[in-house]
Amino acid sequence: MLVSMLPLGAMTAFAGTTATASTVPNILIGGSGRAGSINIEEAHGQDLQEGAKIKLTLPQGVTFNDTPTVATDESSTGLRVSLDTSSPITGSDSIYIDVDTSSSVGKAGTINISNIAYAVGNTVAEGDIIVTMEGDKGASNGEVVNAKAAKAGTTSKVTDSKTPEVQSGINNQKAAEIKITEVVAGSLMKNPTKNTITITAPPGTSFAPDASDTAATVTGSLVLVDNIPTYTNNHTVATWEVTTTSSDSPASIAWRPYLNVESDVADGTDLTAKIGGKNQGINTNDLVIAKVVKADVTVKADTTLPWVTIGLTKGDGEEVSKFTIEENVAGALAAENRTLTLTAPEGVKFIEGDKPKATASGVTLDGTGTATAVLSKSNTVASWTVVAGTSGTTKGKITVDAFVVYTDETVKPGAVTYKLGGSSMPSTIDIALATSRLITTNKASSKPDAVIGIQDQPVGDIVIEENFTGSIAKNTDGTIEDTLELVFPAGVTIDAKPTIKVTGGNLDVKLSGNPIGGRIIDLLVNSTGTNAKSTITISGLRVTLSQSVPFGDLKVTPMGIGDLLDGPFDATDAIAVAFAKTQAIAPPAVSSKFSDVPTTHWALTYINTLADKNIINGYNDGTFRPSGDITRAEFAKVVVLAAGLTVSTETTAAFSDVSTSDWSYPYIITAKKAGIIGGYEDGTFRPSAKVTRAEIGKMVVLAGNFTINTTGVSFSDVDTSHWAFNYIMTAKNLTIVNGYPDGTFGPSNNATRAEAAKMVTVMMEQIAKNLQ
């Protein structure tokens, strides 16, 4: 039987001899295997006497599985030994060694016992296999450990230093290599009937059997029926059958799966495979073999974007930047026959004679490395067919060369932004490839006052500057002239012939006809060269404004005729050349009802209107504090009175934080019953909280019972997802709210008392209109 374990290679001291083991390998319980060699060494020369006999006995359940080899260092010591083979050794639990010292030269000798193989029975416990040594005539008794009895088992791990990344919805993606190794040789043949190894695919995935390297590789003496696994359960289980494995050293099997990942597997999911099999010697285990990451790409254009000219719709077109699309994760553009699209912005078109060309690596385009796009939708969409690479690890890259486009007059100055999309792209991506520019900058030298109903009044000079050399006139042959029209609004009559002056550049500009009595100035424009930018100044203009001319900026609109339209003239931005004002007698001065609201205050009329109707009041010190905040309770009173609602006399509590004894209670309960307010989810109204602009927008629309109208352009900070979008847009369309000069509304800003007065007053006016 086995006794307490000794350390690896331990030795026990004898009177005349000591014994050590070279190694202490594992041997499978229920199997067989090689043990370490044993050296028996004399402490001194001739410690072993002639005729000495040494017996080595194995513990119960362990037998020799082969005949050991016994030798000495006879050439230097004269010590000789022989193995007693008078009885069978294989299957025996002991051996005998006979010692011959007749030729000893007096030096300490060593007996080496090698080629030791044990058969370990099923009843043997795990632990050291202790060899007991007995001898006579100088051979000392002792023990030595040269093997360990071990249970069958395996270890499994992934060999990749980094977990491979895969994407959902993509097939044939490389996962980590899995390696299964026997803890002790023979473990994978422990089951005497059938020995199988199985690997189960992670949830939401299946194995891709057509991948190029789906066969397993084997080290050691393991033999499989087929190195390519058998797939079952819709390719979610891979199975190998083990036919044999030697007992010499632990064997291993390595396999790299390829995965088909379903589209509903969430980003960030660790994909865990299960290791198992019908085999008593295989240990089950879970291994992370891949991680699902978001399919993503990086798109880059040249840092310096070229200029394109607004309105250029003929000729060779103008070039935009090249750009690249790089996969951040291999396979982001994966799958067979998917489409990559490049959609031009509104007003921009690709040119049939110069279609965009792209070059790819890691993926293919239309089956090749370089492909010309297919144009569709009136040359506004360019597309390629993308086929994923087969390596599974190489990141794809697509470079789209610079191409030329047309840009019509609807394009706005600034970035020309294309949309990358299609079934190959993980999402639509905006990318600027050029900067558009108008051919001119138009302005007025000044804006003097002009009075409606008065004749022969001066207006500011009109200045038209080329934004780049030769941008106005495309004719350079000196024979054909283009016409530039300057159109005044209806109700304006030109009273004097203007003076035309050109500075810089090579433009030749002259007046065509006599504009007096009309409202259009015709200029003939020709170019004699393009070596510098030109500026046209039209001065000496005098006009008559009829009573039909509206108040505000008097604007002149430039329009191009002929090649000026082909080579785009700015026909959209009018030039403000004067400011018209009425001749009417000024109305009597309006006084203010509050000391801190001057007659010049923008909200004076609104504040006075509400004060006259006792809808809003000031403070005891005679001030109104127009820039101060207004509370929710205060505004509840204002909106109820302004809407003409009958104030309720109920005494039932409306909200948990509004007592029936509060001054504001009648107005709050009235507003609630009218559906103007609803309070918060916790049952409170928060009467002392400051009312926001969005809250007022909702309350005035509900109080006026106005029909929801969301047409038109919204404020930049109020999109359709905002809770008050419908109310704010309705209030905007009724001119109850206007927003700020920067195009925002500030829905979360606290409303000032002046703003509240204006909104409520306009609400009252709109209610009155609806009643007419």
PDB file of N, CA, C and O in Angstrom, residues 318-353:
ATOM      1  N   GLU A 318     -16.153  70.160 -60.955  1.00  0.00           N
ATOM      2  CA  GLU A 318     -15.064  70.493 -60.040  1.00  0.00           C
ATOM      3  C   GLU A 318     -14.814  69.323 -59.096  1.00  0.00           C
ATOM      4  O   GLU A 318     -15.723  68.582 -58.724  1.00  0.00           O
ATOM      5  N   GLU A 319     -13.572  69.181 -58.695  1.00  0.00           N
ATOM      6  CA  GLU A 319     -13.116  67.993 -57.969  1.00  0.00           C
ATOM      7  C   GLU A 319     -13.342  68.119 -56.471  1.00  0.00           C
ATOM      8  O   GLU A 319     -13.144  69.189 -55.886  1.00  0.00           O
ATOM      9  N   VAL A 320     -13.760  66.992 -55.861  1.00  0.00           N
ATOM     10  CA  VAL A 320     -13.881  66.926 -54.403  1.00  0.00           C
ATOM     11  C   VAL A 320     -12.799  66.005 -53.871  1.00  0.00           C
ATOM     12  O   VAL A 320     -12.082  65.347 -54.618  1.00  0.00           O
ATOM     13  N   SER A 321     -12.685  65.927 -52.560  1.00  0.00           N
ATOM     14  CA  SER A 321     -11.602  65.196 -51.908  1.00  0.00           C
ATOM     15  C   SER A 321     -11.756  63.687 -52.057  1.00  0.00           C
ATOM     16  O   SER A 321     -12.871  63.153 -52.091  1.00  0.00           O
ATOM     17  N   LYS A 322     -10.626  62.999 -52.106  1.00  0.00           N
ATOM     18  CA  LYS A 322     -10.664  61.542 -51.956  1.00  0.00           C
ATOM     19  C   LYS A 322     -10.875  61.218 -50.474  1.00  0.00           C
ATOM     20  O   LYS A 322     -10.669  62.070 -49.603  1.00  0.00           O
ATOM     21  N   PHE A 323     -11.268  59.989 -50.181  1.00  0.00           N
ATOM     22  CA  PHE A 323     -11.454  59.603 -48.781  1.00  0.00           C
ATOM     23  C   PHE A 323     -11.245  58.102 -48.635  1.00  0.00           C
ATOM     24  O   PHE A 323     -11.227  57.357 -49.624  1.00  0.00           O
ATOM     25  N   THR A 324     -11.069  57.679 -47.382  1.00  0.00           N
ATOM     26  CA  THR A 324     -10.849  56.256 -47.091  1.00  0.00           C
ATOM     27  C   THR A 324     -11.879  55.768 -46.082  1.00  0.00           C
ATOM     28  O   THR A 324     -12.345  56.526 -45.227  1.00  0.00           O
ATOM     29  N   ILE A 325     -12.227  54.504 -46.215  1.00  0.00           N
ATOM     30  CA  ILE A 325     -13.088  53.806 -45.256  1.00  0.00           C
ATOM     31  C   ILE A 325     -12.271  52.646 -44.715  1.00  0.00           C
ATOM     32  O   ILE A 325     -11.868  51.760 -45.471  1.00  0.00           O
ATOM     33  N   GLU A 326     -11.992  52.642 -43.420  1.00  0.00           N
ATOM     34  CA  GLU A 326     -11.200  51.573 -42.817  1.00  0.00           C
ATOM     35  C   GLU A 326     -12.021  50.859 -41.752  1.00  0.00           C
ATOM     36  O   GLU A 326     -12.660  51.500 -40.917  1.00  0.00           O
ATOM     37  N   GLU A 327     -12.005  49.538 -41.802  1.00  0.00           N
ATOM     38  CA  GLU A 327     -12.672  48.753 -40.776  1.00  0.00           C
ATOM     39  C   GLU A 327     -11.925  48.911 -39.452  1.00  0.00           C
ATOM     40  O   GLU A 327     -10.708  48.733 -39.400  1.00  0.00           O
ATOM     41  N   ASN A 328     -12.619  49.257 -38.392  1.00  0.00           N
ATOM     42  CA  ASN A 328     -12.017  49.241 -37.057  1.00  0.00           C
ATOM     43  C   ASN A 328     -11.919  47.828 -36.527  1.00  0.00           C
ATOM     44  O   ASN A 328     -11.107  47.532 -35.657  1.00  0.00           O
ATOM     45  N   VAL A 329     -12.772  46.963 -37.041  1.00  0.00           N
ATOM     46  CA  VAL A 329     -12.775  45.546 -36.685  1.00  0.00           C
ATOM     47  C   VAL A 329     -12.889  44.770 -37.989  1.00  0.00           C
ATOM     48  O   VAL A 329     -13.704  45.116 -38.848  1.00  0.00           O
ATOM     49  N   ALA A 330     -12.074  43.752 -38.145  1.00  0.00           N
ATOM     50  CA  ALA A 330     -12.150  42.949 -39.357  1.00  0.00           C
ATOM     51  C   ALA A 330     -13.562  42.407 -39.531  1.00  0.00           C
ATOM     52  O   ALA A 330     -14.152  41.857 -38.608  1.00  0.00           O
ATOM     53  N   GLY A 331     -14.096  42.595 -40.719  1.00  0.00           N
ATOM     54  CA  GLY A 331     -15.441  42.096 -40.997  1.00  0.00           C
ATOM     55  C   GLY A 331     -16.533  43.135 -40.885  1.00  0.00           C
ATOM     56  O   GLY A 331     -17.695  42.836 -41.109  1.00  0.00           O
ATOM     57  N   ALA A 332     -16.189  44.390 -40.521  1.00  0.00           N
ATOM     58  CA  ALA A 332     -17.231  45.412 -40.392  1.00  0.00           C
ATOM     59  C   ALA A 332     -17.948  45.662 -41.716  1.00  0.00           C
ATOM     60  O   ALA A 332     -19.104  46.058 -41.744  1.00  0.00           O
ATOM     61  N   LEU A 333     -17.247  45.424 -42.826  1.00  0.00           N
ATOM     62  CA  LEU A 333     -17.862  45.552 -44.141  1.00  0.00           C
ATOM     63  C   LEU A 333     -18.158  44.177 -44.738  1.00  0.00           C
ATOM     64  O   LEU A 333     -18.281  44.026 -45.948  1.00  0.00           O
ATOM     65  N   ALA A 334     -18.253  43.166 -43.839  1.00  0.00           N
ATOM     66  CA  ALA A 334     -18.289  41.784 -44.294  1.00  0.00           C
ATOM     67  C   ALA A 334     -19.622  41.400 -44.905  1.00  0.00           C
ATOM     68  O   ALA A 334     -20.600  42.112 -44.823  1.00  0.00           O
ATOM     69  N   ALA A 335     -19.619  40.204 -45.473  1.00  0.00           N
ATOM     70  CA  ALA A 335     -20.761  39.494 -46.045  1.00  0.00           C
ATOM     71  C   ALA A 335     -20.688  39.573 -47.562  1.00  0.00           C
ATOM     72  O   ALA A 335     -20.073  40.473 -48.138  1.00  0.00           O
ATOM     73  N   GLU A 336     -21.320  38.601 -48.189  1.00  0.00           N
ATOM     74  CA  GLU A 336     -21.278  38.497 -49.632  1.00  0.00           C
ATOM     75  C   GLU A 336     -22.245  39.484 -50.283  1.00  0.00           C
ATOM     76  O   GLU A 336     -23.381  39.618 -49.868  1.00  0.00           O
ATOM     77  N   ASN A 337     -21.757  40.136 -51.337  1.00  0.00           N
ATOM     78  CA  ASN A 337     -22.608  40.945 -52.216  1.00  0.00           C
ATOM     79  C   ASN A 337     -23.432  41.984 -51.461  1.00  0.00           C
ATOM     80  O   ASN A 337     -24.632  42.108 -51.654  1.00  0.00           O
ATOM     81  N   ARG A 338     -22.778  42.689 -50.573  1.00  0.00           N
ATOM     82  CA  ARG A 338     -23.436  43.822 -49.936  1.00  0.00           C
ATOM     83  C   ARG A 338     -23.083  45.097 -50.685  1.00  0.00           C
ATOM     84  O   ARG A 338     -22.092  45.154 -51.415  1.00  0.00           O
ATOM     85  N   THR A 339     -23.873  46.136 -50.458  1.00  0.00           N
ATOM     86  CA  THR A 339     -23.722  47.357 -51.239  1.00  0.00           C
ATOM     87  C   THR A 339     -23.191  48.494 -50.376  1.00  0.00           C
ATOM     88  O   THR A 339     -23.631  48.687 -49.246  1.00  0.00           O
ATOM     89  N   LEU A 340     -22.226  49.224 -50.927  1.00  0.00           N
ATOM     90  CA  LEU A 340     -21.722  50.454 -50.326  1.00  0.00           C
ATOM     91  C   LEU A 340     -22.212  51.597 -51.201  1.00  0.00           C
ATOM     92  O   LEU A 340     -22.022  51.578 -52.415  1.00  0.00           O
ATOM     93  N   THR A 341     -22.863  52.579 -50.578  1.00  0.00           N
ATOM     94  CA  THR A 341     -23.395  53.701 -51.351  1.00  0.00           C
ATOM     95  C   THR A 341     -22.797  55.018 -50.872  1.00  0.00           C
ATOM     96  O   THR A 341     -22.498  55.192 -49.693  1.00  0.00           O
ATOM     97  N   LEU A 342     -22.645  55.922 -51.817  1.00  0.00           N
ATOM     98  CA  LEU A 342     -22.209  57.294 -51.535  1.00  0.00           C
ATOM     99  C   LEU A 342     -23.268  58.206 -52.128  1.00  0.00           C
ATOM    100  O   LEU A 342     -23.452  58.259 -53.344  1.00  0.00           O
ATOM    101  N   THR A 343     -24.000  58.896 -51.256  1.00  0.00           N
ATOM    102  CA  THR A 343     -25.124  59.727 -51.690  1.00  0.00           C
ATOM    103  C   THR A 343     -24.724  61.193 -51.627  1.00  0.00           C
ATOM    104  O   THR A 343     -24.293  61.687 -50.578  1.00  0.00           O
ATOM    105  N   ALA A 344     -24.870  61.874 -52.755  1.00  0.00           N
ATOM    106  CA  ALA A 344     -24.517  63.288 -52.822  1.00  0.00           C
ATOM    107  C   ALA A 344     -25.551  64.133 -52.086  1.00  0.00           C
ATOM    108  O   ALA A 344     -26.727  63.772 -52.025  1.00  0.00           O
ATOM    109  N   PRO A 345     -25.141  65.263 -51.513  1.00  0.00           N
ATOM    110  CA  PRO A 345     -26.115  66.154 -50.866  1.00  0.00           C
ATOM    111  C   PRO A 345     -27.027  66.797 -51.903  1.00  0.00           C
ATOM    112  O   PRO A 345     -26.755  66.773 -53.107  1.00  0.00           O
ATOM    113  N   GLU A 346     -28.102  67.387 -51.441  1.00  0.00           N
ATOM    114  CA  GLU A 346     -29.066  68.018 -52.327  1.00  0.00           C
ATOM    115  C   GLU A 346     -28.385  69.090 -53.173  1.00  0.00           C
ATOM    116  O   GLU A 346     -27.615  69.909 -52.662  1.00  0.00           O
ATOM    117  N   GLY A 347     -28.665  69.066 -54.462  1.00  0.00           N
ATOM    118  CA  GLY A 347     -28.085  70.058 -55.362  1.00  0.00           C
ATOM    119  C   GLY A 347     -26.758  69.653 -55.970  1.00  0.00           C
ATOM    120  O   GLY A 347     -26.205  70.376 -56.790  1.00  0.00           O
ATOM    121  N   VAL A 348     -26.215  68.485 -55.579  1.00  0.00           N
ATOM    122  CA  VAL A 348     -24.916  68.024 -56.086  1.00  0.00           C
ATOM    123  C   VAL A 348     -25.129  66.722 -56.858  1.00  0.00           C
ATOM    124  O   VAL A 348     -25.889  65.855 -56.421  1.00  0.00           O
ATOM    125  N   LYS A 349     -24.438  66.566 -57.981  1.00  0.00           N
ATOM    126  CA  LYS A 349     -24.557  65.353 -58.791  1.00  0.00           C
ATOM    127  C   LYS A 349     -23.179  64.855 -59.215  1.00  0.00           C
ATOM    128  O   LYS A 349     -22.256  65.638 -59.418  1.00  0.00           O
ATOM    129  N   PHE A 350     -23.073  63.518 -59.310  1.00  0.00           N
ATOM    130  CA  PHE A 350     -21.899  62.924 -59.926  1.00  0.00           C
ATOM    131  C   PHE A 350     -21.962  63.138 -61.432  1.00  0.00           C
ATOM    132  O   PHE A 350     -23.033  63.383 -61.999  1.00  0.00           O
ATOM    133  N   ILE A 351     -20.829  63.036 -62.100  1.00  0.00           N
ATOM    134  CA  ILE A 351     -20.760  63.243 -63.543  1.00  0.00           C
ATOM    135  C   ILE A 351     -20.565  61.896 -64.219  1.00  0.00           C
ATOM    136  O   ILE A 351     -19.659  61.134 -63.873  1.00  0.00           O
ATOM    137  N   GLU A 352     -21.414  61.610 -65.180  1.00  0.00           N
ATOM    138  CA  GLU A 352     -21.410  60.315 -65.862  1.00  0.00           C
ATOM    139  C   GLU A 352     -20.045  60.002 -66.462  1.00  0.00           C
ATOM    140  O   GLU A 352     -19.586  58.859 -66.433  1.00  0.00           O
ATOM    141  N   GLY A 353     -19.366  61.007 -67.013  1.00  0.00           N
ATOM    142  CA  GLY A 353     -18.085  60.765 -67.664  1.00  0.00           C
ATOM    143  C   GLY A 353     -16.917  60.618 -66.716  1.00  0.00           C
ATOM    144  O   GLY A 353     -15.793  60.341 -67.166  1.00  0.00           O
TER     145      GLY A 353
END
